[in-house]
Coordinates of C-alpha atoms in Angstrom, one line a residue:
X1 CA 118.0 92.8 203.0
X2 CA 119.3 96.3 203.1
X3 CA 120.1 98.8 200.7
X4 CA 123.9 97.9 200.7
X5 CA 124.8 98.2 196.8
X6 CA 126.9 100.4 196.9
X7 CA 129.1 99.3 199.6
X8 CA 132.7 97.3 198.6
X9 CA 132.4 93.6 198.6
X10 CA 135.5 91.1 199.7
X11 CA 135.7 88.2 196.7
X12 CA 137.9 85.5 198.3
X13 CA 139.8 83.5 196.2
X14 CA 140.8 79.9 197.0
X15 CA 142.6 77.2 194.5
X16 CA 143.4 74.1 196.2
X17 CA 141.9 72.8 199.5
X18 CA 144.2 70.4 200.7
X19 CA 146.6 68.5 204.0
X20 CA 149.5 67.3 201.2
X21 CA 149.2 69.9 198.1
X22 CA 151.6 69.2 195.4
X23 CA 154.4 71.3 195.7
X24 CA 153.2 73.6 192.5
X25 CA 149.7 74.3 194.8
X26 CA 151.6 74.4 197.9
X27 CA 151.5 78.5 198.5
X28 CA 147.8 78.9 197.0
X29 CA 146.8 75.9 198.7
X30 CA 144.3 76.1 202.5
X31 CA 144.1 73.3 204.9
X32 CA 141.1 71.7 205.6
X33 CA 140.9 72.9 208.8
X34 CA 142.0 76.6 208.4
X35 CA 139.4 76.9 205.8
X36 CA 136.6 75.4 208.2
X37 CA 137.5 78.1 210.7
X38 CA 137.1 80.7 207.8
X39 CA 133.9 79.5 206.9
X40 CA 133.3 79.5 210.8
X41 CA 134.5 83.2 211.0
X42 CA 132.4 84.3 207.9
X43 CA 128.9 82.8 210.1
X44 CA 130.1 84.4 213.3
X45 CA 130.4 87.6 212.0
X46 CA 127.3 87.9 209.8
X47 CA 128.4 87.6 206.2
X48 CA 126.0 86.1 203.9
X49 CA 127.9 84.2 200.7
X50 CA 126.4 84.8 197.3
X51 CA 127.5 83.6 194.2
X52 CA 129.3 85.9 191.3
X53 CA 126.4 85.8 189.2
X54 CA 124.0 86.8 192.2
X55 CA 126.4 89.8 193.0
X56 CA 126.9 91.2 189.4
X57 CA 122.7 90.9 189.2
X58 CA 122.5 92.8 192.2
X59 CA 125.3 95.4 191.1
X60 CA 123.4 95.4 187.2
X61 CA 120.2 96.4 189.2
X62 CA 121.1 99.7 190.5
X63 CA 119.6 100.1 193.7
X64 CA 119.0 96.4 194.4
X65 CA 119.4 95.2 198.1
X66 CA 122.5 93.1 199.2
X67 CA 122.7 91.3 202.2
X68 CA 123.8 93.6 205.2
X69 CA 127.5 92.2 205.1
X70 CA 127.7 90.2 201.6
X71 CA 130.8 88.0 200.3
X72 CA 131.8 85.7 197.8
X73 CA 133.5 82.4 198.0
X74 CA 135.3 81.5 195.1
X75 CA 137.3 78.4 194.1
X76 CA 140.1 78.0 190.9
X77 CA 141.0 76.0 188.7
X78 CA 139.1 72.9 190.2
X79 CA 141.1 70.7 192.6
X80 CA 139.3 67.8 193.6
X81 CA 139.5 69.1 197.3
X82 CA 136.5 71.5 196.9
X83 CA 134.3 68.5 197.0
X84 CA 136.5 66.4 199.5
X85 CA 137.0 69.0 201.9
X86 CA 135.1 72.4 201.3
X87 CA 131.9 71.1 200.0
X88 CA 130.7 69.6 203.2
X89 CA 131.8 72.6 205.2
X90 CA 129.5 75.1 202.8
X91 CA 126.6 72.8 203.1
X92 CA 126.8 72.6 207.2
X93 CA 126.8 76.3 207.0
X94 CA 124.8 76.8 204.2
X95 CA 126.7 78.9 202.0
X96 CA 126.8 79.6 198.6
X97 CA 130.1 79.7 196.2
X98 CA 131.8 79.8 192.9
X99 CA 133.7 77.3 191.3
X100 CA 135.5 78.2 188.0
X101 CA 136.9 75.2 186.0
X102 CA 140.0 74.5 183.6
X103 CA 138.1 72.0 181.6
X104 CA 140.7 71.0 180.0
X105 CA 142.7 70.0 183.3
X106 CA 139.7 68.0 185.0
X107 CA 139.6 64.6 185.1
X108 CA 137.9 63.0 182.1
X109 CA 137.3 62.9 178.4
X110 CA 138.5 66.6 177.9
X111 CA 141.7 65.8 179.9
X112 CA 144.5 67.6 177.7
X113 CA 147.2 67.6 181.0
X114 CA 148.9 70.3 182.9
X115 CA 146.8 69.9 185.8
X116 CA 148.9 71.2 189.2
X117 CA 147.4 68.1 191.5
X118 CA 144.5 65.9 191.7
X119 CA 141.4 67.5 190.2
X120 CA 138.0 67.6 190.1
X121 CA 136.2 64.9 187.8
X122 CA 132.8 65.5 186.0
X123 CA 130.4 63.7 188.4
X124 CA 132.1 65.7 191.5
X125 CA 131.2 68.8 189.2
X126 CA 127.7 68.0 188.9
X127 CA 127.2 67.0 192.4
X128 CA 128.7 70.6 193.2
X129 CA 126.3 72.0 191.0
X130 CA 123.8 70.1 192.1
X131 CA 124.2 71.5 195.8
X132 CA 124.4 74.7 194.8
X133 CA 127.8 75.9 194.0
X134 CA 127.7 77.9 191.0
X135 CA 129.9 76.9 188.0
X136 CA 131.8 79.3 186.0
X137 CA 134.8 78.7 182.9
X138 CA 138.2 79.5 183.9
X139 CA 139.7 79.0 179.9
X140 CA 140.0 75.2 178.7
X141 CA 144.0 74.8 179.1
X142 CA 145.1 77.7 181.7
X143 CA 147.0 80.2 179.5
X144 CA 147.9 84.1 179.9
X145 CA 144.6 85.1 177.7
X146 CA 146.1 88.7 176.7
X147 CA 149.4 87.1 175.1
X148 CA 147.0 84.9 172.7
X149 CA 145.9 86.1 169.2
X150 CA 142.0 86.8 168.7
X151 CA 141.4 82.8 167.1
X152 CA 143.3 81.1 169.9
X153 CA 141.5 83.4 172.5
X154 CA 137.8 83.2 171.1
X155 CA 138.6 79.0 171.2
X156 CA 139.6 78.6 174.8
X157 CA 136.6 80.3 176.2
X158 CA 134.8 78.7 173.6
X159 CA 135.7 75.1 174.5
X160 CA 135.1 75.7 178.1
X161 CA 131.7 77.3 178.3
X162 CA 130.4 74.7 175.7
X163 CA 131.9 71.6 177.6
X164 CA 130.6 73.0 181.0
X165 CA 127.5 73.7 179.4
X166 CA 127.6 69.9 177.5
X167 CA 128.4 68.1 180.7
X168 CA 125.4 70.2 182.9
X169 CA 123.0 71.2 181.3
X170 CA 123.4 74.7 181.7
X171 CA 126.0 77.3 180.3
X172 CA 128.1 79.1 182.5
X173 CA 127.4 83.0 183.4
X174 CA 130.7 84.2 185.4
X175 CA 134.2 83.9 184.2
X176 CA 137.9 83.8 185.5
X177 CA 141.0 85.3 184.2
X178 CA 143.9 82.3 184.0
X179 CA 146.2 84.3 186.3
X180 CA 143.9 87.3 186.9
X181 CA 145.5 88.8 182.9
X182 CA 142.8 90.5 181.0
X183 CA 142.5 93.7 179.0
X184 CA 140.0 95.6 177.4
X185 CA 140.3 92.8 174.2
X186 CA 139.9 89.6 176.0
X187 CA 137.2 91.4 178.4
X188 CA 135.1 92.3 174.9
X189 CA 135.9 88.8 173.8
X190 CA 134.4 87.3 176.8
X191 CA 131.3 89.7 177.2
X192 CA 130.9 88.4 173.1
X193 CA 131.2 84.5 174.1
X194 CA 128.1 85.4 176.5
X195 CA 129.9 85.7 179.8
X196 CA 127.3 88.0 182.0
X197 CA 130.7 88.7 184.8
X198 CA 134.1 87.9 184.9
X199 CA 136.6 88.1 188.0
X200 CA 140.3 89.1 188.1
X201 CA 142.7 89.8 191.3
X202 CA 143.6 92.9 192.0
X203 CA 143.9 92.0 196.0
X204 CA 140.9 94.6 196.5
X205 CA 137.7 94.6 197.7
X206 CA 135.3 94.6 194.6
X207 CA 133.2 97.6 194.0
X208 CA 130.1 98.1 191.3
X209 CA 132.4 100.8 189.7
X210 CA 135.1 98.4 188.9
X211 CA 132.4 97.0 186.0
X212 CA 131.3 93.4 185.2
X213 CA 134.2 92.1 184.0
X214 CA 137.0 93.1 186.0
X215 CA 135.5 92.4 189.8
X216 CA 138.7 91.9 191.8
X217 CA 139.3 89.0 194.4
X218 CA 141.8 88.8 197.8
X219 CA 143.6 86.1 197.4
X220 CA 143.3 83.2 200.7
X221 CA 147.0 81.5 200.9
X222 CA 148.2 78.5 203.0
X223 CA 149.9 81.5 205.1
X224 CA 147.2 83.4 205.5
X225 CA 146.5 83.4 209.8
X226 CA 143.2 84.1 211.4
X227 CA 144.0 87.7 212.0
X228 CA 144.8 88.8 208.5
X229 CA 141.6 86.7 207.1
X230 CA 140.0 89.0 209.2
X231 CA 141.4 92.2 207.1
X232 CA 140.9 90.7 204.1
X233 CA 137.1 90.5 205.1
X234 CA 137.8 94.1 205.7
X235 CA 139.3 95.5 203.4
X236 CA 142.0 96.8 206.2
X237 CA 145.7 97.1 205.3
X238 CA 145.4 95.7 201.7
X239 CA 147.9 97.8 200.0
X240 CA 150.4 96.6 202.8
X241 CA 149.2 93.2 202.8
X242 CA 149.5 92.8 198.9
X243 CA 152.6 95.0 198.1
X244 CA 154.7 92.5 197.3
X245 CA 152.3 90.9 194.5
X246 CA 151.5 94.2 193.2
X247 CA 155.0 95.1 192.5
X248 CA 155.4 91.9 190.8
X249 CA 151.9 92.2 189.1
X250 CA 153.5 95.8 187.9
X251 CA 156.4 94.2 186.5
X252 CA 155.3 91.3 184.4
X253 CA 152.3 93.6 182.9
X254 CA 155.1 95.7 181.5
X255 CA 156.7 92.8 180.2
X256 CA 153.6 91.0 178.6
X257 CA 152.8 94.5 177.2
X258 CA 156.4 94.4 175.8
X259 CA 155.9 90.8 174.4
X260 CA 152.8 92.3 172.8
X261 CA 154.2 95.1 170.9
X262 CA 157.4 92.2 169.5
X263 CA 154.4 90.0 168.2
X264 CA 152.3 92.9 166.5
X265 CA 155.9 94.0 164.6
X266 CA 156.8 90.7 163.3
X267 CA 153.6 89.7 162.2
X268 CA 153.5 92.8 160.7
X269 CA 156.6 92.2 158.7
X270 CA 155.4 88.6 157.9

């Protein structure tokens, strides 16, 4: 270990794992083999996986050591390729990871639909957990967090951390923004529902100053090649890489913010 806490961190973000993705998955989706390359590229050049909660104990501890060249590996949603086709590549290399869950899209007793493609079932979770792979909530049905009202919010976090916590044993620390919304409401709301970290976008490298509950992820696409996976390990040629979701990311925030202020005046009428 060396004194590295202070150094930017590259949070990759995955969703599906997959050779035939649905067609909703298809752009977020990694093939099987492109994402054991990855992994292969992360071992070669010396970058030691931790989980979220590791990284935001290390960040909490000012001054604790990192790994020279830390990164996380994180995983949405919960596709049922993570176990098929990631988890035995993380476990020949030894790596750590994050998977957050949509519990209410996983296969099982607290199936409510909308799932995107094949997902995860409960005993796939646990044998993730059980091999290391740290499991964090990622909201019970999927929705934009920051358009819901305070008692719809406070029950989708709710329902997820208690069901992951019901079906292993152990409640979840690290949390994932449905679409990478938040704001400073649903960020209080999750540090009050006993989330220790929580993970948006952003398409940057994380850094301690960003804060517990806003570390930002690059996001790993079927199109991503070997020599931009490279950058995003990097950190080089982000704002380039990524223009074209952060003008879209600019957009819609203006128009959820605009949704926002509509609700507050009618039910301010009402």
């Amino acid at each position: 270990m060396s004194e590295t806490s202070g150094r930017p961190v590259p949070i990759l973000m995955y969703h599906s794992i997959a050779r035939l993705p649905s067609e909703a998955t298809h752009d977020l989706s990694v093939s099987p083999d492109a994402f054991a390359h990855q992994m292969e590229v992360l071992g070669e050049r010396g970058f030691t996986p931790l989980t979220t909660a590791q990284l935001a104990a290390a960040w909490r501890a000012r001054g604790a050591a990192l790994p020279e060249r830390p990164v996380l590996i994180t995983f949405d949603d919960g596709y049922e390729g993570v176990h098929r086709h990631a988890l035995p590549v993380l476990a020949e290399h030894g790596f750590a990871s994050t998977l957050f869950v949509t519990t209410g899209w996983l296969r099982g007793e607290h199936y409510t639909g909308g799932s995107l493609d094949v997902m995860l079932d409960w005993e796939q979770v646990r044998e993730l957990a059980a091999s290391g792979v740290e499991v964090g909530s990622h909201s019970h049905t999927h929705p934009e967090l920051d358009q819901l009202p305070d008692e719809k919010l406070w029950l989708e976090l709710c329902r997820c951390r208690d069901i992951v916590a019901d079906e292993l044993g152990i409640r979840p620390a690290s949390f994932a923004y449905p679409y990478g919304y938040s704001s400073r409401r649903v960020r209080g709301l999750v540090r009050e529902a006993g989330f220790g970290q929580s993970v948006v976008v952003g398409n940057t490298l994380a850094r301690r100053t960003q804060g517990p509950y806003a570390l930002r992820r690059v996001t790993v696409r079927r199109s991503t090649g070997a020599e931009e996976f490279e950058r995003l390990l990097e950190g080089r040629a982000l704002t380039r890489m990524f223009a074209r979701d952060h003008a879209l990311t600019k957009g819609y925030t203006m128009v959820r913010r605009a949704r926002q202020v509509r609700r507050k005046a009618i039910s301010s009428r009402v």
